[in-house]
CSV table of C-alpha atoms and ligand atoms in Angstrom, one decimal:
chain,number,residue,atom,x,y,z
A,1,UNK,CA,-26.0,-41.4,-28.8
A,2,UNK,CA,-27.0,-37.8,-28.4
A,3,UNK,CA,-27.0,-35.4,-31.3
A,4,UNK,CA,-27.9,-32.6,-28.9
A,5,UNK,CA,-24.3,-32.6,-27.9
A,6,UNK,CA,-23.3,-31.1,-31.2
A,7,UNK,CA,-26.0,-28.6,-31.9
A,8,UNK,CA,-24.3,-25.8,-33.8
A,9,UNK,CA,-24.2,-23.4,-36.7
A,10,UNK,CA,-25.8,-25.7,-39.3
A,11,UNK,CA,-28.9,-26.2,-37.1
A,12,UNK,CA,-29.2,-22.5,-36.4
A,13,UNK,CA,-28.9,-21.6,-40.1
A,14,UNK,CA,-31.7,-24.1,-41.1
A,15,UNK,CA,-34.0,-22.8,-38.3
A,16,UNK,CA,-33.2,-19.2,-39.2
A,17,UNK,CA,-34.4,-19.8,-42.8
A,18,UNK,CA,-37.8,-21.0,-41.4
A,19,UNK,CA,-38.0,-18.0,-39.1
A,20,UNK,CA,-37.2,-15.7,-42.0
A,21,UNK,CA,-40.3,-16.9,-43.9
A,22,UNK,CA,-42.5,-17.2,-40.8
A,23,UNK,CA,-44.1,-20.4,-42.3
A,24,UNK,CA,-43.9,-22.8,-39.4
A,25,UNK,CA,-46.3,-25.4,-40.9
A,26,UNK,CA,-45.2,-28.2,-43.3
A,27,UNK,CA,-48.2,-28.0,-45.5
A,28,UNK,CA,-49.6,-25.1,-47.6
A,29,UNK,CA,-48.7,-21.4,-47.6
A,30,UNK,CA,-46.8,-21.9,-50.9
A,31,UNK,CA,-46.7,-18.2,-51.7
A,32,UNK,CA,-45.2,-17.2,-48.4
A,33,UNK,CA,-42.6,-19.8,-47.9
A,34,UNK,CA,-40.0,-18.6,-50.3
A,35,UNK,CA,-39.1,-22.1,-51.4
A,36,UNK,CA,-38.5,-23.5,-47.9
A,37,UNK,CA,-39.9,-27.0,-47.4
A,38,UNK,CA,-37.9,-28.4,-44.5
A,39,UNK,CA,-40.1,-31.4,-43.7
A,40,UNK,CA,-40.2,-32.4,-47.4
A,41,UNK,CA,-36.4,-32.0,-47.7
A,42,UNK,CA,-35.7,-34.1,-44.6
A,43,UNK,CA,-38.0,-36.8,-46.0
A,44,UNK,CA,-36.0,-36.8,-49.2
A,45,UNK,CA,-32.8,-37.1,-47.3
A,46,UNK,CA,-34.1,-39.9,-45.2
A,47,UNK,CA,-35.3,-41.8,-48.3
A,48,UNK,CA,-31.8,-41.4,-49.8
A,49,UNK,CA,-29.8,-42.4,-46.7
A,50,UNK,CA,-32.1,-45.3,-45.8
A,51,UNK,CA,-32.5,-46.5,-49.4
A,52,UNK,CA,-36.3,-46.7,-49.3
A,53,UNK,CA,-39.1,-45.4,-51.5
A,54,UNK,CA,-40.9,-43.4,-48.8
A,55,UNK,CA,-40.3,-41.5,-45.6
A,56,UNK,CA,-43.0,-39.8,-43.6
A,57,UNK,CA,-41.9,-37.4,-40.9
A,58,UNK,CA,-44.0,-37.3,-37.7
A,59,UNK,CA,-44.2,-35.4,-34.4
A,60,UNK,CA,-42.3,-38.1,-32.4
A,61,UNK,CA,-41.0,-41.7,-32.5
A,62,UNK,CA,-44.1,-42.8,-30.6
A,63,UNK,CA,-46.2,-41.1,-33.3
A,64,UNK,CA,-44.2,-43.0,-35.9
A,65,UNK,CA,-45.0,-46.3,-34.3
A,66,UNK,CA,-48.6,-45.4,-33.8
A,67,UNK,CA,-49.0,-44.1,-37.4
A,68,UNK,CA,-47.1,-47.1,-38.7
A,69,UNK,CA,-49.4,-49.6,-37.1
A,70,UNK,CA,-52.5,-47.7,-38.0
A,71,UNK,CA,-51.3,-47.4,-41.6
A,72,UNK,CA,-51.0,-51.1,-41.9
A,73,UNK,CA,-54.6,-51.5,-40.7
A,74,UNK,CA,-53.9,-52.6,-37.2
A,75,UNK,CA,-56.7,-51.8,-34.7
A,76,UNK,CA,-58.9,-53.0,-31.9
A,77,UNK,CA,-58.1,-56.5,-30.7
A,78,UNK,CA,-55.2,-57.1,-33.0
A,79,UNK,CA,-52.0,-58.5,-31.3
A,80,UNK,CA,-48.6,-57.0,-31.7
A,81,UNK,CA,-45.6,-59.0,-30.4
A,82,UNK,CA,-42.9,-56.9,-28.8
A,83,UNK,CA,-39.9,-57.4,-26.4
A,84,UNK,CA,-39.8,-57.3,-22.6
A,85,UNK,CA,-36.9,-54.9,-22.9
A,86,UNK,CA,-37.8,-51.7,-24.8
A,87,UNK,CA,-39.1,-48.3,-24.0
A,88,UNK,CA,-42.7,-47.8,-22.9
A,89,UNK,CA,-43.5,-46.1,-26.2
A,90,UNK,CA,-43.6,-49.5,-27.9
A,91,UNK,CA,-46.7,-50.7,-26.0
A,92,UNK,CA,-48.2,-47.1,-25.8
A,93,UNK,CA,-48.4,-47.0,-29.6
A,94,UNK,CA,-50.1,-50.4,-29.7
A,95,UNK,CA,-52.6,-49.5,-26.9
A,96,UNK,CA,-53.4,-46.1,-28.5
A,97,UNK,CA,-55.0,-48.1,-31.4
A,98,UNK,CA,-56.9,-50.5,-29.1
A,99,UNK,CA,-54.6,-53.2,-30.1
A,100,UNK,CA,-52.9,-55.6,-27.7
A,101,UNK,CA,-49.2,-55.6,-26.8
A,102,UNK,CA,-48.0,-59.2,-26.3
A,103,UNK,CA,-44.6,-59.3,-24.6
A,104,UNK,CA,-42.0,-61.9,-25.6
A,105,UNK,CA,-38.5,-62.7,-24.3
A,106,UNK,CA,-35.3,-61.2,-25.4
A,107,UNK,CA,-32.1,-63.3,-25.8
A,108,UNK,CA,-28.4,-62.5,-25.7
A,109,UNK,CA,-28.9,-59.9,-28.5
A,110,UNK,CA,-31.0,-58.0,-25.9
A,111,UNK,CA,-33.7,-57.9,-28.5
A,112,UNK,CA,-36.5,-60.3,-29.6
A,113,UNK,CA,-35.8,-64.0,-29.3
A,114,UNK,CA,-37.3,-65.6,-32.5
A,115,UNK,CA,-38.3,-68.8,-30.5
A,116,UNK,CA,-40.2,-66.6,-28.0
A,117,UNK,CA,-41.9,-64.8,-30.9
A,118,UNK,CA,-43.0,-68.1,-32.4
A,119,UNK,CA,-44.5,-69.2,-29.1
A,120,UNK,CA,-46.4,-66.0,-28.7
A,121,UNK,CA,-48.1,-66.1,-32.1
A,122,UNK,CA,-51.9,-66.6,-32.0
A,123,UNK,CA,-54.7,-66.3,-34.6
A,124,UNK,CA,-55.0,-62.6,-33.6
A,125,UNK,CA,-51.3,-61.7,-34.1
A,126,UNK,CA,-50.9,-59.1,-36.9
A,127,UNK,CA,-47.4,-57.8,-36.4
A,128,UNK,CA,-44.0,-58.4,-34.8
A,129,UNK,CA,-42.1,-55.4,-33.6
A,130,UNK,CA,-38.4,-55.9,-32.9
A,131,UNK,CA,-36.9,-53.0,-31.0
A,132,UNK,CA,-33.2,-52.3,-31.9
A,133,UNK,CA,-32.3,-51.3,-28.3
A,134,UNK,CA,-29.1,-49.5,-27.6
A,135,UNK,CA,-27.9,-49.5,-31.2
A,136,UNK,CA,-28.1,-53.2,-32.1
A,137,UNK,CA,-30.6,-55.6,-33.7
A,138,UNK,CA,-32.3,-58.9,-33.4
A,139,UNK,CA,-31.8,-61.9,-35.7
A,140,UNK,CA,-33.9,-60.2,-38.3
A,141,UNK,CA,-33.6,-62.9,-40.9
A,142,UNK,CA,-35.3,-65.4,-38.6
A,143,UNK,CA,-38.0,-62.9,-37.6
A,144,UNK,CA,-38.6,-62.2,-41.3
A,145,UNK,CA,-39.0,-65.9,-42.1
A,146,UNK,CA,-41.4,-66.3,-39.2
A,147,UNK,CA,-43.4,-63.3,-40.4
A,148,UNK,CA,-43.6,-64.6,-43.9
A,149,UNK,CA,-44.6,-68.1,-42.7
A,150,UNK,CA,-47.5,-66.7,-40.6
A,151,UNK,CA,-48.4,-63.7,-42.8
A,152,UNK,CA,-47.4,-61.1,-40.2
A,153,UNK,CA,-45.9,-57.6,-40.6
A,154,UNK,CA,-42.4,-56.9,-39.5
A,155,UNK,CA,-42.2,-53.4,-38.0
A,156,UNK,CA,-38.8,-52.3,-36.8
A,157,UNK,CA,-38.5,-49.9,-33.9
A,158,UNK,CA,-35.2,-48.4,-34.9
A,159,UNK,CA,-35.6,-45.4,-32.7
A,160,UNK,CA,-32.3,-46.1,-30.9
A,161,UNK,CA,-30.3,-47.5,-33.8
A,162,UNK,CA,-30.4,-45.1,-36.7
A,163,UNK,CA,-27.4,-45.7,-38.9
A,164,UNK,CA,-26.9,-49.3,-38.0
A,165,UNK,CA,-27.5,-52.0,-40.7
A,166,UNK,CA,-28.5,-55.6,-41.2
A,167,UNK,CA,-27.6,-57.7,-44.3
A,168,UNK,CA,-26.3,-54.5,-46.0
A,169,UNK,CA,-29.6,-52.7,-45.4
A,170,UNK,CA,-30.1,-49.7,-43.1
A,171,UNK,CA,-31.9,-50.7,-39.9
A,172,UNK,CA,-35.6,-49.7,-40.4
A,173,UNK,CA,-35.5,-50.7,-44.0
A,174,UNK,CA,-35.3,-54.5,-43.6
A,175,UNK,CA,-38.9,-55.1,-42.5
A,176,UNK,CA,-42.2,-53.8,-43.9
A,177,UNK,CA,-41.8,-50.6,-42.0
A,178,UNK,CA,-39.2,-48.9,-39.8
A,179,UNK,CA,-39.6,-46.1,-37.2
A,180,UNK,CA,-37.1,-43.5,-36.0
A,181,UNK,CA,-37.2,-41.1,-33.1
A,182,UNK,CA,-35.6,-37.7,-33.3
A,183,UNK,CA,-36.3,-36.7,-29.7
A,184,UNK,CA,-33.7,-34.7,-27.8
A,185,UNK,CA,-31.6,-37.7,-26.6
A,186,UNK,CA,-31.5,-39.7,-29.8
A,187,UNK,CA,-28.5,-40.1,-32.2
A,188,UNK,CA,-29.9,-37.2,-34.3
A,189,UNK,CA,-32.5,-34.9,-33.0
A,190,UNK,CA,-35.3,-32.5,-34.2
A,191,UNK,CA,-35.9,-31.4,-30.6
A,192,UNK,CA,-39.0,-33.6,-31.0
A,193,UNK,CA,-39.8,-35.6,-34.0
A,194,UNK,CA,-39.9,-39.0,-35.6
A,195,UNK,CA,-40.2,-40.8,-39.0
A,196,UNK,CA,-41.6,-43.8,-40.6
A,197,UNK,CA,-39.8,-45.4,-43.6
A,198,UNK,CA,-41.2,-48.1,-46.0
A,199,UNK,CA,-41.2,-49.4,-49.5
A,200,UNK,CA,-44.9,-50.1,-49.4
A,201,UNK,CA,-46.7,-47.2,-51.2
A,202,UNK,CA,-50.1,-48.0,-49.7
A,203,UNK,CA,-48.8,-47.9,-46.1
A,204,UNK,CA,-46.9,-44.6,-46.9
A,205,UNK,CA,-50.0,-43.0,-48.4
A,206,UNK,CA,-52.1,-44.1,-45.4
A,207,UNK,CA,-49.4,-42.6,-43.1
A,208,UNK,CA,-49.4,-39.4,-45.0
A,209,UNK,CA,-53.1,-39.0,-44.7
A,210,UNK,CA,-53.6,-40.5,-41.3
A,211,UNK,CA,-51.0,-38.2,-39.6
A,212,UNK,CA,-52.8,-35.1,-41.0
A,213,UNK,CA,-56.5,-35.6,-40.0
A,214,UNK,CA,-57.0,-37.8,-43.0
A,215,UNK,CA,-56.2,-35.1,-45.6
A,216,UNK,CA,-55.7,-36.7,-49.0
A,217,UNK,CA,-53.3,-33.9,-50.0
A,218,UNK,CA,-54.8,-33.6,-53.5
A,219,UNK,CA,-54.9,-30.2,-55.1
A,220,UNK,CA,-53.7,-26.8,-53.8
A,221,UNK,CA,-56.5,-25.9,-51.4
A,222,UNK,CA,-56.2,-27.5,-48.0
A,223,UNK,CA,-59.7,-26.6,-47.1
A,224,UNK,CA,-61.1,-28.4,-50.2
A,225,UNK,CA,-59.0,-31.6,-49.7
A,226,UNK,CA,-60.9,-34.9,-49.2
A,227,UNK,CA,-60.8,-37.1,-46.1
A,228,UNK,CA,-61.0,-40.7,-47.3
A,229,UNK,CA,-60.7,-42.1,-43.8
A,230,UNK,CA,-60.4,-40.9,-40.2
A,231,UNK,CA,-57.1,-39.6,-39.1
A,232,UNK,CA,-55.4,-37.6,-36.3
A,233,UNK,CA,-52.7,-35.0,-36.0
A,234,UNK,CA,-49.2,-36.3,-35.8
A,235,UNK,CA,-47.6,-33.6,-37.9
A,236,UNK,CA,-44.0,-32.2,-37.3
A,237,UNK,CA,-43.5,-28.5,-37.5
A,238,UNK,CA,-41.1,-26.9,-40.0
A,239,UNK,CA,-38.9,-25.6,-37.1
A,240,UNK,CA,-38.3,-29.1,-35.8
A,241,UNK,CA,-37.8,-30.5,-39.3
A,242,UNK,CA,-35.2,-27.7,-39.9
A,243,UNK,CA,-33.1,-28.9,-36.9
A,244,UNK,CA,-33.3,-32.5,-38.2
A,245,UNK,CA,-32.2,-31.4,-41.7
A,246,UNK,CA,-29.0,-30.1,-40.3
A,247,UNK,CA,-28.5,-33.1,-38.1
A,248,UNK,CA,-29.0,-35.8,-40.8
A,249,UNK,CA,-26.2,-34.2,-42.8
A,250,UNK,CA,-24.0,-35.0,-39.8
A,251,UNK,CA,-25.3,-38.5,-39.1
A,252,UNK,CA,-22.4,-40.3,-40.7
A,253,UNK,CA,-19.9,-38.1,-38.9
A,254,UNK,CA,-21.7,-38.8,-35.6
A,255,UNK,CA,-21.6,-42.6,-36.3
A,256,UNK,CA,-17.9,-42.5,-37.0
A,257,UNK,CA,-17.2,-40.7,-33.7
A,258,UNK,CA,-19.4,-43.2,-31.8
A,259,UNK,CA,-17.6,-46.1,-33.4
A,260,UNK,CA,-14.2,-44.7,-32.4
A,261,UNK,CA,-15.2,-44.1,-28.8
A,262,UNK,CA,-17.0,-47.5,-28.5
A,263,UNK,CA,-14.0,-49.4,-29.9
A,264,UNK,CA,-11.6,-47.8,-27.4
A,265,UNK,CA,-13.8,-48.7,-24.4
A,266,UNK,CA,-14.5,-52.2,-25.8
A,267,UNK,CA,-10.8,-52.9,-26.2
A,268,UNK,CA,-10.1,-51.9,-22.7
A,269,UNK,CA,-12.9,-54.1,-21.3
A,270,UNK,CA,-11.9,-57.1,-23.5
A,271,UNK,CA,-8.9,-57.7,-21.2
A,272,UNK,CA,-11.3,-58.8,-18.4
A,273,UNK,CA,-12.1,-62.5,-18.9
A,274,UNK,CA,-15.3,-62.4,-16.8
A,275,UNK,CA,-16.9,-59.8,-19.1
A,276,UNK,CA,-18.7,-60.9,-22.3
A,277,UNK,CA,-20.3,-58.6,-24.8
A,278,UNK,CA,-23.8,-58.4,-26.2
A,279,UNK,CA,-24.2,-60.7,-29.2
A,280,UNK,CA,-24.7,-58.9,-32.5
A,281,UNK,CA,-26.1,-61.0,-35.4
A,282,UNK,CA,-23.5,-62.0,-38.0
A,283,UNK,CA,-25.1,-59.8,-40.7
A,284,UNK,CA,-25.6,-56.8,-38.3
A,285,UNK,CA,-23.6,-53.6,-37.9
A,286,UNK,CA,-24.4,-51.6,-34.7
A,287,UNK,CA,-24.7,-47.8,-34.7
A,288,UNK,CA,-22.4,-47.8,-31.7
A,289,UNK,CA,-24.6,-45.6,-29.5
A,290,UNK,CA,-24.1,-47.9,-26.5
A,291,UNK,CA,-21.6,-50.5,-25.4
A,292,UNK,CA,-23.5,-53.3,-23.8
A,293,UNK,CA,-21.9,-56.1,-21.9
A,294,UNK,CA,-22.6,-58.9,-19.4
A,295,UNK,CA,-21.3,-59.6,-16.0
A,296,UNK,CA,-21.2,-63.2,-14.6
A,297,UNK,CA,-24.2,-62.6,-12.3
A,298,UNK,CA,-27.0,-60.2,-11.5
A,299,UNK,CA,-25.3,-59.3,-8.2
A,300,UNK,CA,-22.1,-58.5,-10.0
A,301,UNK,CA,-23.9,-56.4,-12.6
A,302,UNK,CA,-25.6,-54.3,-9.8
A,303,UNK,CA,-22.3,-54.0,-8.0
A,304,UNK,CA,-20.7,-52.9,-11.3
A,305,UNK,CA,-23.2,-50.2,-11.9
A,306,UNK,CA,-22.8,-48.8,-8.4
A,307,UNK,CA,-19.1,-48.9,-8.5
A,308,UNK,CA,-19.0,-47.2,-11.9
A,309,UNK,CA,-21.3,-44.5,-10.6
A,310,UNK,CA,-19.2,-43.9,-7.4
A,311,UNK,CA,-16.1,-43.6,-9.6
A,312,UNK,CA,-17.8,-40.8,-11.5
A,313,UNK,CA,-18.3,-42.7,-14.7
A,314,UNK,CA,-21.7,-41.5,-15.8
A,315,UNK,CA,-24.1,-43.0,-18.4
A,316,UNK,CA,-23.9,-46.6,-17.5
A,317,UNK,CA,-27.3,-48.2,-17.1
A,318,UNK,CA,-28.6,-51.3,-15.3
A,319,UNK,CA,-31.8,-51.6,-17.3
A,320,UNK,CA,-33.2,-54.4,-15.2
A,321,UNK,CA,-34.1,-51.9,-12.5
A,322,UNK,CA,-35.2,-49.2,-14.9
A,323,UNK,CA,-38.8,-47.9,-14.6
A,324,UNK,CA,-39.1,-47.1,-18.3
A,325,UNK,CA,-37.3,-49.9,-20.1
A,326,UNK,CA,-38.0,-53.3,-18.5
A,327,UNK,CA,-41.1,-55.3,-17.9
A,328,UNK,CA,-40.6,-55.8,-14.2
A,329,UNK,CA,-41.4,-52.1,-13.6
A,330,UNK,CA,-44.5,-51.9,-16.0
A,331,UNK,CA,-47.2,-52.4,-13.4
A,332,UNK,CA,-49.3,-49.7,-15.1
A,333,UNK,CA,-49.3,-51.9,-18.3
A,334,UNK,CA,-49.9,-55.2,-16.5
A,335,UNK,CA,-52.7,-53.8,-14.4
A,336,UNK,CA,-54.0,-51.5,-17.2
A,337,UNK,CA,-54.0,-48.5,-15.0
A,338,UNK,CA,-55.4,-45.7,-17.2
A,339,UNK,CA,-57.2,-42.4,-16.7
A,340,UNK,CA,-60.3,-43.5,-18.4
A,341,UNK,CA,-61.8,-46.9,-19.3
A,342,UNK,CA,-60.0,-48.9,-22.0
A,343,UNK,CA,-61.7,-50.7,-24.8
A,344,UNK,CA,-63.2,-54.1,-24.2
A,345,UNK,CA,-60.7,-55.7,-26.6
A,346,UNK,CA,-57.8,-54.5,-24.6
A,347,UNK,CA,-59.2,-55.3,-21.2
A,348,UNK,CA,-60.2,-58.8,-22.3
A,349,UNK,CA,-57.3,-59.5,-24.7
A,350,UNK,CA,-54.3,-58.5,-22.5
A,351,UNK,CA,-52.4,-61.6,-21.5
A,352,UNK,CA,-52.3,-62.4,-17.7
A,353,UNK,CA,-48.7,-61.1,-17.2
A,354,UNK,CA,-48.8,-62.2,-13.5
A,355,UNK,CA,-48.6,-65.7,-14.8
A,356,UNK,CA,-45.9,-65.0,-17.4
A,357,UNK,CA,-42.4,-66.4,-17.2
A,358,UNK,CA,-39.8,-64.1,-18.6
A,359,UNK,CA,-36.8,-65.8,-16.9
A,360,UNK,CA,-34.9,-65.9,-20.2
A,361,UNK,CA,-35.1,-62.1,-20.5
A,362,UNK,CA,-34.2,-61.7,-16.8
A,363,UNK,CA,-31.2,-64.0,-17.3
A,364,UNK,CA,-29.8,-61.6,-19.9
A,365,UNK,CA,-31.0,-58.2,-18.9
A,366,UNK,CA,-30.3,-59.0,-15.2
A,367,UNK,CA,-26.6,-59.3,-16.0
A,368,UNK,CA,-26.3,-56.5,-18.5
A,369,UNK,CA,-24.7,-53.1,-18.2
A,370,UNK,CA,-25.1,-50.6,-21.1
A,371,UNK,CA,-22.9,-47.6,-21.3
A,372,UNK,CA,-23.9,-44.6,-23.4
A,373,UNK,CA,-21.3,-43.5,-26.0
A,374,UNK,CA,-21.0,-39.7,-26.1
A,375,UNK,CA,-19.8,-37.7,-29.1
A,376,UNK,CA,-18.2,-34.9,-27.2
A,377,UNK,CA,-15.5,-36.7,-25.3
A,378,UNK,CA,-11.9,-35.5,-26.0
A,379,UNK,CA,-9.2,-38.0,-27.0
A,380,UNK,CA,-7.9,-37.7,-23.4
A,381,UNK,CA,-11.3,-38.1,-21.8
A,382,UNK,CA,-12.1,-41.3,-23.7
A,383,UNK,CA,-8.7,-42.9,-22.9
A,384,UNK,CA,-9.1,-42.1,-19.2
A,385,UNK,CA,-12.7,-43.3,-19.2
A,386,UNK,CA,-11.8,-46.6,-20.8
A,387,UNK,CA,-8.9,-47.2,-18.3
A,388,UNK,CA,-11.1,-46.1,-15.3
A,389,UNK,CA,-13.9,-48.4,-16.4
A,390,UNK,CA,-11.6,-51.4,-16.7
A,391,UNK,CA,-10.0,-50.7,-13.3
A,392,UNK,CA,-13.4,-50.3,-11.5
A,393,UNK,CA,-14.8,-53.5,-13.1
A,394,UNK,CA,-11.7,-55.6,-12.3
A,395,UNK,CA,-12.0,-54.5,-8.7
A,396,UNK,CA,-15.5,-55.8,-8.3
A,397,UNK,CA,-14.9,-59.1,-10.2
B,1,PLP,C1,-37.2,-42.9,-27.9
B,1,PLP,C2,-37.9,-44.1,-28.2
B,1,PLP,C3,-39.2,-44.2,-28.7
B,1,PLP,C4,-40.1,-43.0,-28.8
B,1,PLP,O1,-39.6,-41.9,-29.3
B,1,PLP,P1,-40.2,-40.4,-28.9
B,1,PLP,O2,-39.7,-39.6,-30.0
B,1,PLP,O3,-39.5,-40.1,-27.6
B,1,PLP,O4,-41.7,-40.5,-28.8
B,1,PLP,C5,-39.7,-45.4,-29.1
B,1,PLP,N1,-39.0,-46.5,-29.0
B,1,PLP,C6,-37.7,-46.5,-28.5
B,1,PLP,C7,-36.9,-47.8,-28.5
B,1,PLP,C8,-37.1,-45.3,-28.1
B,1,PLP,O5,-35.9,-45.4,-27.6
């Protein structure tokens, strides 16, 4: 997944152009910037590549989720349904707005189970947020139908799946909004950064204003601009955008390398009858940033991760035991441990997670191993890795 592996001349050249002007901010300073508009240029590239009307760059993927929800009018006491397997940023964004994260099970796609989503819908539900973990997606068609039926927004967290697609549409563009992260370990990076994409002009305009203190961006004098509503600062800097501009021009090359490496490892593991692969919806194309598979039991999955690690095969994750990605380790969420008091809506509205049954998620995530696909492996390294993995896994099975 990591674009940081291939940081090179293109990135340096883009950053140097910003340094030459000295204008590090994305707005204003028109006279000084010598025609350099890196954030704007990257937004245009994203709109083209993702086939959407609008893209708004932001300071992080978490900011993209937060701004996305805020732009759609989600606030105190509103419920957002998200999966038990994700990154903590998903519920952080919801909580930041005083809204309530409602966890729902994942299925064999390792993403939201549409039946679990349907069961979690209440009169307060405003949005469903599938998270395309490790490069692949949920059954988005079913989720979209559910959202239409109940008048809910479908907001895709595509932070880990840029470049994948569903029903011929780039991931992130299928729902009402999609969010990307360009942090340092994502498929393409800005160092830190994120983006929101949408075809909804109202949401886009809200995002444009909200992420810059409410500035309406009308006219040429920042100080004289209006503030039609409250906002915050989730802006990206020109330096970060410059890195991203170089990286997005390489996205399709990165995806091709990932697919090649993924396929070699997958073929090697396919010879092991006890191993099954994560299910990918029929209309879906992964971005190949991870290869995810299932072992016959949780004990075997734990043993597999240990054995792969001992054999020097890095980057294979057992998410079930991971502090950041799975509900079993989110005591701080479940107990609402925060520095200061949280709003009444959140305190009263959070489901009693001690009484929740996520055995369906546990069944799948407990047996899963996901291996990071790197870009920088040589042809020899990848062949050796695939053979070593197959050997280690056969031994423990
Ligand atoms: C990385 C990530 C985020 C947050 O992105 P940041 O840019 O690190 O804030 C959100 N959701 C998922 C699934 C992620 O992997």
